Short mmCIF file of C-alpha atoms in Angstrom, two decimals:
data_model
loop_
_atom_site.label_atom_id
_atom_site.label_comp_id
_atom_site.label_asym_id
_atom_site.label_seq_id
_atom_site.Cartn_x
_atom_site.Cartn_y
_atom_site.Cartn_z
CA MET A 278 76.03 90.86 92.86
CA VAL A 279 79.78 90.95 93.09
CA THR A 280 81.99 87.97 92.29
CA ILE A 281 85.54 88.07 93.53
CA GLU A 282 88.10 86.22 91.46
CA ARG A 283 91.49 85.11 92.68
CA GLU A 284 94.34 86.61 90.68
CA GLY A 285 97.22 84.45 89.43
CA ASP A 286 98.82 81.45 91.06
CA ASP A 287 101.29 83.30 93.27
CA ARG A 288 99.75 83.89 96.68
CA THR A 289 102.45 86.12 98.12
CA MET A 290 101.74 89.79 98.41
CA ASP A 291 105.27 90.97 97.74
CA ASP A 292 105.04 90.04 94.08
CA GLU A 293 101.72 91.80 93.49
CA GLY A 294 102.02 95.46 92.52
CA PRO A 295 102.25 98.49 94.76
CA GLY A 296 102.10 98.49 98.51
CA PRO A 297 104.05 97.22 101.42
CA ARG A 298 105.95 94.03 101.16
CA PRO A 299 106.88 91.65 103.94
CA GLU A 300 110.44 92.21 105.07
CA ASP A 301 113.05 89.70 103.97
CA GLY A 302 115.77 90.77 106.33
CA ASP A 303 118.90 92.33 104.90
CA GLY A 304 118.79 90.46 101.60
CA PRO A 305 121.72 88.95 99.70
CA THR A 306 125.04 90.71 99.40
CA GLY A 307 127.96 89.79 97.21
CA THR A 308 127.82 86.12 96.28
CA GLU A 309 125.48 85.05 99.08
CA THR A 310 122.15 83.57 98.12
CA ALA A 311 118.84 84.68 99.61
CA PRO A 312 117.23 82.29 102.07
CA PRO A 313 114.22 80.43 100.68
CA ARG A 314 110.87 82.09 101.27
CA PRO A 315 108.47 80.35 103.62
CA ALA A 316 105.35 78.85 102.10
CA PRO A 317 102.42 81.28 101.90
CA LEU A 318 99.93 81.23 104.70
CA PRO A 319 96.44 79.82 103.92
CA TYR A 320 94.83 83.26 103.88
CA GLU A 321 97.35 84.93 101.55
CA GLY A 322 96.31 85.86 98.03
CA VAL A 323 95.07 88.51 95.66
CA TRP A 324 91.43 88.85 94.62
CA ARG A 325 89.93 91.30 92.14
CA PHE A 326 86.43 92.19 91.05
CA THR A 327 84.85 94.77 88.80
CA ALA A 328 81.64 96.66 89.38
CA PRO A 329 79.69 99.35 87.61
CA ALA A 330 80.43 102.91 88.77
CA VAL A 331 77.02 103.31 90.44
CA ASP A 332 75.95 104.04 94.02
CA ALA A 333 74.88 100.42 94.64
CA SER A 334 78.47 99.28 94.16
CA VAL A 335 79.60 101.03 97.37
CA PRO A 336 77.88 98.71 99.87
CA GLN A 337 78.42 95.71 97.55
CA ALA A 338 82.19 96.33 97.53
CA ARG A 339 82.29 96.81 101.31
CA HIS A 340 80.35 93.58 101.93
CA ALA A 341 82.42 91.66 99.38
CA VAL A 342 85.68 92.70 101.08
CA ARG A 343 84.32 91.88 104.55
CA ASP A 344 83.05 88.47 103.39
CA LEU A 345 86.38 87.70 101.68
CA LEU A 346 88.37 88.44 104.85
CA LEU A 347 86.03 86.20 106.87
CA ARG A 348 85.97 83.39 104.30
CA GLN A 349 89.77 83.36 104.01
CA GLY A 350 90.24 83.43 107.80
CA VAL A 351 92.48 86.50 107.71
CA PRO A 352 93.74 87.14 111.28
CA VAL A 353 92.89 90.82 111.43
CA ALA A 354 91.60 92.78 114.42
CA ASP A 355 88.06 94.18 114.29
CA ASP A 356 89.25 97.79 114.42
CA VAL A 357 91.50 97.21 111.41
CA VAL A 358 88.62 95.58 109.51
CA GLN A 359 86.35 98.53 110.29
CA GLY A 360 89.00 100.98 109.08
CA LEU A 361 89.60 98.93 105.95
CA LEU A 362 85.87 98.79 105.15
CA LEU A 363 85.55 102.54 105.61
CA ILE A 364 88.48 103.01 103.22
CA VAL A 365 86.79 100.75 100.65
CA SER A 366 83.57 102.75 100.98
CA GLU A 367 85.37 106.08 100.53
CA LEU A 368 87.45 104.95 97.54
CA VAL A 369 84.54 103.34 95.70
CA THR A 370 82.33 106.35 96.46
CA ASN A 371 84.97 108.66 94.99
CA ALA A 372 85.20 106.54 91.84
CA VAL A 373 81.42 106.56 91.49
CA ARG A 374 81.05 110.31 92.09
CA HIS A 375 84.09 111.63 90.25
CA ALA A 376 85.14 109.11 87.62
CA ALA A 377 81.97 107.42 86.37
CA LEU A 378 81.57 109.68 83.35
CA LEU A 379 84.90 108.54 81.87
CA SER A 380 85.06 105.21 83.69
CA PRO A 381 81.71 103.39 83.86
CA THR A 382 83.41 100.39 85.48
CA LEU A 383 85.74 100.29 88.48
CA ALA A 384 87.92 97.51 89.85
CA VAL A 385 88.53 96.62 93.49
CA GLU A 386 91.49 94.51 94.46
CA VAL A 387 92.23 92.92 97.82
CA ALA A 388 95.74 91.62 98.46
CA VAL A 389 96.47 89.77 101.68
CA GLY A 390 100.01 88.98 102.74
CA ALA A 391 101.47 87.48 105.89
CA GLU A 392 101.52 90.87 107.64
CA TRP A 393 99.46 93.28 105.47
CA VAL A 394 96.11 93.67 103.83
CA ARG A 395 95.86 96.06 100.91
CA VAL A 396 92.76 97.32 99.12
CA SER A 397 92.84 99.30 95.91
CA VAL A 398 90.28 100.88 93.66
CA GLU A 399 91.09 101.44 90.01
CA ASP A 400 89.26 103.52 87.43
CA ASN A 401 90.04 104.82 83.95
CA HIS A 402 89.69 108.52 84.76
CA PRO A 403 93.03 110.36 84.40
CA TYR A 404 92.41 112.92 87.16
CA ARG A 405 94.63 112.35 90.18
CA PRO A 406 92.70 113.55 93.24
CA THR A 407 94.24 115.26 96.25
CA ALA A 408 93.08 115.12 99.85
CA LEU A 409 91.26 118.29 100.81
CA GLU A 410 91.68 119.89 104.19
CA ALA A 411 88.69 119.90 106.52
CA ASP A 412 86.18 122.65 105.71
CA HIS A 413 83.55 122.49 108.41
CA GLY A 414 81.18 124.56 106.28
CA ARG A 415 80.70 121.94 103.59
CA THR A 416 79.70 118.33 103.52
CA GLY A 417 81.66 115.80 101.52
CA GLY A 418 85.00 116.27 99.82
CA ARG A 419 87.07 114.76 102.61
CA GLY A 420 87.13 111.10 101.59
CA LEU A 421 90.85 110.95 100.78
CA LEU A 422 91.67 112.91 103.93
CA LEU A 423 89.77 110.28 105.90
CA VAL A 424 91.57 107.46 104.04
CA ARG A 425 94.94 109.04 104.84
CA GLU A 426 94.02 109.50 108.51
CA ILE A 427 92.79 105.92 108.98
CA THR A 428 95.92 104.65 107.25
CA ARG A 429 98.21 106.81 109.38
CA GLU A 430 96.54 105.79 112.64
CA SER A 431 96.90 102.12 111.67
CA HIS A 432 100.61 102.56 110.81
CA GLY A 433 99.86 101.68 107.21
CA MET A 434 100.46 103.45 103.93
CA CYS A 435 98.43 104.71 100.98
CA ASP A 436 99.14 106.21 97.58
CA ILE A 437 97.71 107.11 94.18
CA GLU A 438 99.38 105.82 91.03
CA HIS A 439 98.70 106.14 87.32
CA THR A 440 97.88 102.99 85.38
CA ALA A 441 99.27 102.01 81.99
CA SER A 442 95.83 102.66 80.47
CA GLY A 443 95.88 106.31 81.61
CA GLY A 444 93.63 105.87 84.63
CA LYS A 445 94.57 105.62 88.27
CA VAL A 446 94.66 103.21 91.17
CA ILE A 447 94.30 104.40 94.74
CA TRP A 448 95.45 101.93 97.37
CA ALA A 449 95.75 101.65 101.13
CA ALA A 450 97.56 98.95 103.06
CA LEU A 451 97.13 98.25 106.74
CA PRO A 452 99.15 95.88 108.91
CA LEU A 453 97.40 92.77 110.14
CA LYS A 454 97.06 92.81 113.88
CA PRO A 455 95.85 89.46 115.20
CA ALA A 456 92.81 89.87 117.42
CA ARG A 457 93.54 89.75 121.14
CA ILE A 458 92.18 86.70 122.89
#
């Protein structure tokens, strides 16, 4: 069972680590002061959970992210949710398959802002993976390529960063697109 915990008191995405940030306009210049930020929307926040680096964590992470988006009432289109859940599956699968030996626990974080939803998977393995090109002769090995493609098609962004502990965090952020009525 996965328990998702809310991180910190600040519910705005722009103060929470890597990833896209809502635009503020041009920002202050000279002696001007920045306009006050609007209050966060009810669905904004950052949630984080840890799971063992085992196969059972893949569907648990996917279901936990889906349930969180529903519970928080995040206004995201079904196609974006499906892409996001596939990204979660691929990133957690990669951590389980390639990092479990040095990182028996992984962390999944979901950050929801006014215009973006970002998922990240963190492990303590120092290896920084690269997306492989499609090799039709082999199965597997294209998870990051798939993550990049889903992100690109959704006009989002993704990246891999080292953590202070020597591990890595792989994240993908997709824009929220309210469902059409």
